[in-house]
Amino acid sequence: MDTQTIKLNTALITGRVRRAEKLAGRAPGEVTLLAATKTRTPEEIRAVIEAGIDACGENRAQELLEKLPSGAYNGKPLHFIGSFQSNKAHLLYGKTDMIESLNSPKAARILSRIGLEQGGVTNVLAEINIGLEPGKAGILPQAAEAFCADIAAMDAMRIRGLMAIPPAGEDGTPYFAAMKELFDRLAKNLPDCFDTLSMGMSGDFEKAIACGATVVRIGTALFGPRDYGAAK
Ligand SMILES: *Cc1c(COP(=O)(O)O)cnc(C)c1O
């Protein structure tokens, strides 16, 4: 999509985020607008950054590592939002500001070990399978407390909160509300850095903000439809 249209879209979406914050009684700018940049070119990514988004999120390790040297994400925090398997840990360690999609104890242990060796800390969110969908990535809600407590006890790891993708094609609100309830319950027994609730995409981010999202991840509404065929 041409960069002028992307910038216009970004201004419109930013306005909708601000309005949703206000309706929810939240402070202006409290919600992080993360651009989901999978399949987008460095030029398209620079356009959303110039237009004022807060962070970028990539789904595939290989794609992220290819775009990184071009300076595509310069000046903004970069999150990994794709399924994070333990074999990605070495590739991605130190390359992002946050792994939003941590969903296995094994991957957590490997990240912790690398961090200990390298002397760095990895910020992570626990990805929750809030719709209890069979075959979908994510920790089940009933296992979330133990998963987060284990990570909080690990060296070189900082558990920052929760992330979820509700079932496609359903109203997101009940799932967002369930996520907020889970988040508040877990936060009572976790360190203060547990402060991030990432939920809501192009079709439902206002509902997510109403339920307490602190990060919304938006792709299509900023960049237009994705063309996976054209992407690497
Ligand atoms: C692609 C993606 C998004 C953005 O989806 P849109 O519907 O295009 O806004 C958000 N979160 C994750 C994890 C994604 O992979």
mmCIF file of C-alpha atoms and ligand atoms in Angstrom:
data_model
loop_
_atom_site.group_PDB
_atom_site.id
_atom_site.type_symbol
_atom_site.label_atom_id
_atom_site.label_comp_id
_atom_site.label_asym_id
_atom_site.label_seq_id
_atom_site.Cartn_x
_atom_site.Cartn_y
_atom_site.Cartn_z
ATOM 1 C CA MET A 1 0.000 0.000 0.000
ATOM 2 C CA ASP A 2 1.283 3.526 -0.717
ATOM 3 C CA THR A 3 2.832 5.358 2.198
ATOM 4 C CA GLN A 4 0.369 8.278 2.097
ATOM 5 C CA THR A 5 -2.576 5.924 2.628
ATOM 6 C CA ILE A 6 -0.694 4.109 5.396
ATOM 7 C CA LYS A 7 -0.075 7.419 7.169
ATOM 8 C CA LEU A 8 -3.724 8.416 6.808
ATOM 9 C CA ASN A 9 -4.840 5.023 8.177
ATOM 10 C CA THR A 10 -2.431 5.406 11.088
ATOM 11 C CA ALA A 11 -3.859 8.831 11.984
ATOM 12 C CA LEU A 12 -7.409 7.420 11.883
ATOM 13 C CA ILE A 13 -6.570 4.379 14.008
ATOM 14 C CA THR A 14 -4.627 6.518 16.506
ATOM 15 C CA GLY A 15 -7.718 8.713 16.854
ATOM 16 C CA ARG A 16 -9.878 5.658 17.507
ATOM 17 C CA VAL A 17 -7.424 4.378 20.125
ATOM 18 C CA ARG A 18 -7.484 7.776 21.895
ATOM 19 C CA ARG A 19 -11.286 7.816 21.844
ATOM 20 C CA ALA A 20 -11.478 4.261 23.227
ATOM 21 C CA GLU A 21 -9.020 5.210 25.993
ATOM 22 C CA LYS A 22 -11.189 8.162 26.912
ATOM 23 C CA LEU A 23 -14.403 6.115 26.951
ATOM 24 C CA ALA A 24 -12.694 3.580 29.211
ATOM 25 C CA GLY A 25 -11.515 6.287 31.583
ATOM 26 C CA ARG A 26 -7.893 5.668 30.684
ATOM 27 C CA ALA A 27 -5.210 8.331 30.317
ATOM 28 C CA PRO A 28 -4.466 9.497 26.758
ATOM 29 C CA GLY A 29 -1.533 7.539 25.338
ATOM 30 C CA GLU A 30 -1.787 4.844 28.009
ATOM 31 C CA VAL A 31 -2.438 2.158 25.382
ATOM 32 C CA THR A 32 0.478 1.104 23.175
ATOM 33 C CA LEU A 33 -0.423 0.986 19.487
ATOM 34 C CA LEU A 34 1.688 -1.829 18.092
ATOM 35 C CA ALA A 35 1.859 -2.213 14.313
ATOM 36 C CA ALA A 36 1.775 -5.887 13.275
ATOM 37 C CA THR A 37 4.344 -5.672 10.488
ATOM 38 C CA LYS A 38 4.401 -9.224 9.108
ATOM 39 C CA THR A 39 4.672 -9.289 5.287
ATOM 40 C CA ARG A 40 5.214 -5.480 5.217
ATOM 41 C CA THR A 41 8.251 -3.873 3.613
ATOM 42 C CA PRO A 42 10.747 -1.676 5.484
ATOM 43 C CA GLU A 43 9.313 1.296 3.562
ATOM 44 C CA GLU A 44 5.771 0.527 4.758
ATOM 45 C CA ILE A 45 7.053 0.059 8.307
ATOM 46 C CA ARG A 46 8.883 3.394 8.249
ATOM 47 C CA ALA A 47 5.629 5.055 7.180
ATOM 48 C CA VAL A 48 3.713 3.850 10.263
ATOM 49 C CA ILE A 49 6.620 4.852 12.482
ATOM 50 C CA GLU A 50 6.700 8.352 10.987
ATOM 51 C CA ALA A 51 2.935 8.523 11.496
ATOM 52 C CA GLY A 52 3.404 7.873 15.204
ATOM 53 C CA ILE A 53 2.749 4.236 16.158
ATOM 54 C CA ASP A 54 4.372 3.148 19.451
ATOM 55 C CA ALA A 55 5.885 -0.263 18.673
ATOM 56 C CA CYS A 56 6.312 -2.904 15.962
ATOM 57 C CA GLY A 57 5.532 -6.606 16.153
ATOM 58 C CA GLU A 58 6.844 -9.370 13.894
ATOM 59 C CA ASN A 59 5.620 -12.970 13.645
ATOM 60 C CA ARG A 60 8.428 -14.854 11.991
ATOM 61 C CA ALA A 61 11.994 -14.973 13.267
ATOM 62 C CA GLN A 62 13.478 -15.198 9.777
ATOM 63 C CA GLU A 63 11.525 -12.228 8.483
ATOM 64 C CA LEU A 64 12.448 -10.140 11.524
ATOM 65 C CA LEU A 65 16.146 -10.959 11.157
ATOM 66 C CA GLU A 66 16.025 -10.062 7.463
ATOM 67 C CA LYS A 67 14.364 -6.679 8.035
ATOM 68 C CA LEU A 68 16.336 -5.696 11.141
ATOM 69 C CA PRO A 69 19.587 -4.660 9.376
ATOM 70 C CA SER A 70 17.650 -2.316 7.065
ATOM 71 C CA GLY A 71 16.742 -0.201 10.096
ATOM 72 C CA ALA A 72 13.060 -0.858 9.397
ATOM 73 C CA TYR A 73 12.092 -0.638 13.079
ATOM 74 C CA ASN A 74 14.497 2.136 14.055
ATOM 75 C CA GLY A 75 13.413 4.203 17.005
ATOM 76 C CA LYS A 76 10.553 1.988 18.163
ATOM 77 C CA PRO A 77 10.363 -1.009 20.483
ATOM 78 C CA LEU A 78 10.183 -4.319 18.607
ATOM 79 C CA HIS A 79 8.074 -7.205 19.915
ATOM 80 C CA PHE A 80 7.955 -10.787 18.728
ATOM 81 C CA ILE A 81 4.292 -11.814 18.403
ATOM 82 C CA GLY A 82 4.480 -15.056 16.399
ATOM 83 C CA SER A 83 4.438 -18.523 17.874
ATOM 84 C CA PHE A 84 7.631 -18.769 19.926
ATOM 85 C CA GLN A 85 9.117 -22.248 19.881
ATOM 86 C CA SER A 86 12.218 -23.073 21.876
ATOM 87 C CA ASN A 87 14.271 -23.453 18.687
ATOM 88 C CA LYS A 88 13.720 -19.704 18.089
ATOM 89 C CA ALA A 89 15.327 -18.726 21.381
ATOM 90 C CA HIS A 90 18.912 -18.539 20.115
ATOM 91 C CA LEU A 91 17.869 -16.723 16.923
ATOM 92 C CA LEU A 92 15.814 -14.076 18.682
ATOM 93 C CA TYR A 93 17.632 -13.588 21.970
ATOM 94 C CA GLY A 94 18.670 -9.930 22.316
ATOM 95 C CA LYS A 95 16.986 -8.904 19.052
ATOM 96 C CA THR A 96 13.659 -7.698 20.471
ATOM 97 C CA ASP A 97 12.357 -5.660 23.378
ATOM 98 C CA MET A 98 9.716 -8.218 24.265
ATOM 99 C CA ILE A 99 8.609 -11.752 23.407
ATOM 100 C CA GLU A 100 4.808 -11.509 23.603
ATOM 101 C CA SER A 101 4.099 -15.100 22.699
ATOM 102 C CA LEU A 102 5.957 -17.265 25.196
ATOM 103 C CA ASN A 103 3.888 -20.406 25.616
ATOM 104 C CA SER A 104 6.134 -23.251 26.697
ATOM 105 C CA PRO A 105 8.121 -23.914 29.882
ATOM 106 C CA LYS A 106 10.936 -25.315 27.747
ATOM 107 C CA ALA A 107 11.272 -22.120 25.710
ATOM 108 C CA ALA A 108 11.264 -20.111 28.958
ATOM 109 C CA ARG A 109 14.053 -22.241 30.439
ATOM 110 C CA ILE A 110 16.182 -21.887 27.294
ATOM 111 C CA LEU A 111 15.719 -18.102 27.181
ATOM 112 C CA SER A 112 16.638 -17.924 30.854
ATOM 113 C CA ARG A 113 19.804 -19.938 30.309
ATOM 114 C CA ILE A 114 20.898 -17.803 27.354
ATOM 115 C CA GLY A 115 20.181 -14.644 29.336
ATOM 116 C CA LEU A 116 22.281 -15.892 32.223
ATOM 117 C CA GLU A 117 25.172 -16.672 29.859
ATOM 118 C CA GLN A 118 24.905 -13.370 28.008
ATOM 119 C CA GLY A 119 24.111 -11.159 30.978
ATOM 120 C CA GLY A 120 20.820 -9.821 29.586
ATOM 121 C CA VAL A 121 17.194 -9.920 30.672
ATOM 122 C CA THR A 122 14.297 -10.952 28.387
ATOM 123 C CA ASN A 123 10.902 -9.298 28.799
ATOM 124 C CA VAL A 124 8.108 -11.776 28.101
ATOM 125 C CA LEU A 125 4.346 -12.093 28.068
ATOM 126 C CA ALA A 126 2.634 -15.431 28.587
ATOM 127 C CA GLU A 127 0.437 -16.287 25.618
ATOM 128 C CA ILE A 128 -2.897 -17.601 26.890
ATOM 129 C CA ASN A 129 -5.270 -19.877 24.947
ATOM 130 C CA ILE A 130 -8.239 -18.014 26.364
ATOM 131 C CA GLY A 131 -10.775 -19.710 24.069
ATOM 132 C CA LEU A 132 -9.577 -23.192 25.163
ATOM 133 C CA GLU A 133 -9.200 -23.942 21.453
ATOM 134 C CA PRO A 134 -7.822 -27.406 20.666
ATOM 135 C CA GLY A 135 -4.563 -27.286 18.739
ATOM 136 C CA LYS A 136 -4.041 -23.561 19.335
ATOM 137 C CA ALA A 137 -0.830 -22.249 20.859
ATOM 138 C CA GLY A 138 -0.978 -20.850 24.350
ATOM 139 C CA ILE A 139 -1.052 -21.747 28.007
ATOM 140 C CA LEU A 140 -4.482 -22.773 29.285
ATOM 141 C CA PRO A 141 -5.950 -20.221 31.721
ATOM 142 C CA GLN A 142 -5.923 -22.695 34.602
ATOM 143 C CA ALA A 143 -2.177 -23.249 34.113
ATOM 144 C CA ALA A 144 -1.302 -19.565 33.735
ATOM 145 C CA GLU A 145 -0.605 -18.838 37.387
ATOM 146 C CA ALA A 146 1.990 -21.586 37.773
ATOM 147 C CA PHE A 147 3.549 -20.761 34.376
ATOM 148 C CA CYS A 148 3.980 -17.076 35.263
ATOM 149 C CA ALA A 149 5.242 -17.831 38.782
ATOM 150 C CA ASP A 150 7.860 -20.212 37.346
ATOM 151 C CA ILE A 151 9.081 -17.540 34.927
ATOM 152 C CA ALA A 152 9.145 -14.917 37.682
ATOM 153 C CA ALA A 153 11.504 -17.206 39.604
ATOM 154 C CA MET A 154 13.874 -17.695 36.635
ATOM 155 C CA ASP A 155 17.154 -15.853 36.189
ATOM 156 C CA ALA A 156 17.368 -13.248 33.433
ATOM 157 C CA MET A 157 13.626 -13.300 32.790
ATOM 158 C CA ARG A 158 11.057 -10.595 33.449
ATOM 159 C CA ILE A 159 7.414 -11.640 33.270
ATOM 160 C CA ARG A 160 5.622 -8.535 32.045
ATOM 161 C CA GLY A 161 2.057 -9.764 31.533
ATOM 162 C CA LEU A 162 -0.282 -11.707 29.281
ATOM 163 C CA MET A 163 -1.181 -11.861 25.603
ATOM 164 C CA ALA A 164 -4.098 -13.536 23.830
ATOM 165 C CA ILE A 165 -5.765 -14.005 20.464
ATOM 166 C CA PRO A 166 -9.458 -14.879 21.009
ATOM 167 C CA PRO A 167 -11.192 -17.381 18.721
ATOM 168 C CA ALA A 168 -11.623 -16.005 15.185
ATOM 169 C CA GLY A 169 -15.100 -15.028 14.102
ATOM 170 C CA GLU A 170 -16.534 -14.641 17.605
ATOM 171 C CA ASP A 171 -17.292 -11.552 19.663
ATOM 172 C CA GLY A 172 -14.043 -10.807 21.488
ATOM 173 C CA THR A 173 -15.557 -9.091 24.516
ATOM 174 C CA PRO A 174 -16.155 -12.140 26.781
ATOM 175 C CA TYR A 175 -12.611 -13.335 26.075
ATOM 176 C CA PHE A 176 -11.092 -9.908 26.690
ATOM 177 C CA ALA A 177 -13.024 -9.661 29.955
ATOM 178 C CA ALA A 178 -11.801 -13.120 31.000
ATOM 179 C CA MET A 179 -8.221 -12.069 30.192
ATOM 180 C CA LYS A 180 -8.519 -8.941 32.318
ATOM 181 C CA GLU A 181 -9.878 -10.972 35.228
ATOM 182 C CA LEU A 182 -7.013 -13.474 34.908
ATOM 183 C CA PHE A 183 -4.469 -10.654 34.614
ATOM 184 C CA ASP A 184 -5.719 -8.895 37.762
ATOM 185 C CA ARG A 185 -5.762 -12.125 39.744
ATOM 186 C CA LEU A 186 -2.207 -13.084 38.721
ATOM 187 C CA ALA A 187 -0.861 -9.561 39.247
ATOM 188 C CA LYS A 188 -1.558 -9.832 42.987
ATOM 189 C CA ASN A 189 1.186 -12.429 43.423
ATOM 190 C CA LEU A 190 3.672 -11.289 40.776
ATOM 191 C CA PRO A 191 6.257 -8.476 40.728
ATOM 192 C CA ASP A 192 5.166 -4.928 39.824
ATOM 193 C CA CYS A 193 6.681 -5.312 36.355
ATOM 194 C CA PHE A 194 3.661 -7.513 35.515
ATOM 195 C CA ASP A 195 1.932 -4.566 33.865
ATOM 196 C CA THR A 196 1.130 -5.488 30.249
ATOM 197 C CA LEU A 197 -2.048 -6.946 28.751
ATOM 198 C CA SER A 198 -1.748 -7.383 24.965
ATOM 199 C CA MET A 199 -5.053 -8.073 23.207
ATOM 200 C CA GLY A 200 -7.157 -6.646 20.405
ATOM 201 C CA MET A 201 -6.510 -6.501 16.638
ATOM 202 C CA SER A 202 -7.899 -4.555 13.656
ATOM 203 C CA GLY A 203 -11.467 -5.798 14.073
ATOM 204 C CA ASP A 204 -11.862 -5.524 17.819
ATOM 205 C CA PHE A 205 -9.238 -3.279 19.420
ATOM 206 C CA GLU A 206 -11.784 -0.854 20.864
ATOM 207 C CA LYS A 207 -13.505 -3.703 22.727
ATOM 208 C CA ALA A 208 -10.118 -4.842 24.020
ATOM 209 C CA ILE A 209 -9.279 -1.340 25.277
ATOM 210 C CA ALA A 210 -12.675 -1.172 26.993
ATOM 211 C CA CYS A 211 -11.730 -4.401 28.829
ATOM 212 C CA GLY A 212 -8.291 -3.158 29.899
ATOM 213 C CA ALA A 213 -5.804 -3.870 27.096
ATOM 214 C CA THR A 214 -2.521 -1.981 27.466
ATOM 215 C CA VAL A 215 -1.216 -3.071 24.029
ATOM 216 C CA VAL A 216 -3.282 -3.468 20.853
ATOM 217 C CA ARG A 217 -1.724 -5.225 17.836
ATOM 218 C CA ILE A 218 -2.963 -3.872 14.529
ATOM 219 C CA GLY A 219 -2.029 -4.896 10.995
ATOM 220 C CA THR A 220 -4.732 -4.766 8.335
ATOM 221 C CA ALA A 221 -6.341 -1.525 9.523
ATOM 222 C CA LEU A 222 -2.991 0.271 9.109
ATOM 223 C CA PHE A 223 -1.517 -1.410 6.034
ATOM 224 C CA GLY A 224 -4.465 -2.900 4.154
ATOM 225 C CA PRO A 225 -4.952 -6.610 3.399
ATOM 226 C CA ARG A 226 -1.921 -8.868 3.647
ATOM 227 C CA ASP A 227 -0.514 -10.620 0.601
ATOM 228 C CA TYR A 228 1.254 -13.691 1.935
ATOM 229 C CA GLY A 229 2.126 -14.726 -1.599
ATOM 230 C CA ALA A 230 4.300 -11.657 -2.034
ATOM 231 C CA ALA A 231 6.046 -12.122 1.307
ATOM 232 C CA LYS A 232 9.082 -14.240 1.932
HETATM 233 C C1 LIG B 1 -1.222 -10.387 12.297
HETATM 234 C C2 LIG B 1 -1.421 -10.304 13.761
HETATM 235 C C3 LIG B 1 -2.119 -9.236 14.328
HETATM 236 C C4 LIG B 1 -2.816 -8.153 13.497
HETATM 237 O O1 LIG B 1 -3.921 -8.672 12.869
HETATM 238 P P1 LIG B 1 -4.883 -7.717 11.998
HETATM 239 O O2 LIG B 1 -6.187 -8.416 12.017
HETATM 240 O O3 LIG B 1 -4.275 -7.626 10.655
HETATM 241 O O4 LIG B 1 -4.941 -6.406 12.686
HETATM 242 C C5 LIG B 1 -2.204 -9.176 15.706
HETATM 243 N N1 LIG B 1 -1.638 -10.116 16.498
HETATM 244 C C6 LIG B 1 -0.965 -11.157 15.990
HETATM 245 C C7 LIG B 1 -0.368 -12.147 16.911
HETATM 246 C C8 LIG B 1 -0.838 -11.278 14.610
HETATM 247 O O5 LIG B 1 -0.183 -12.332 14.117
#
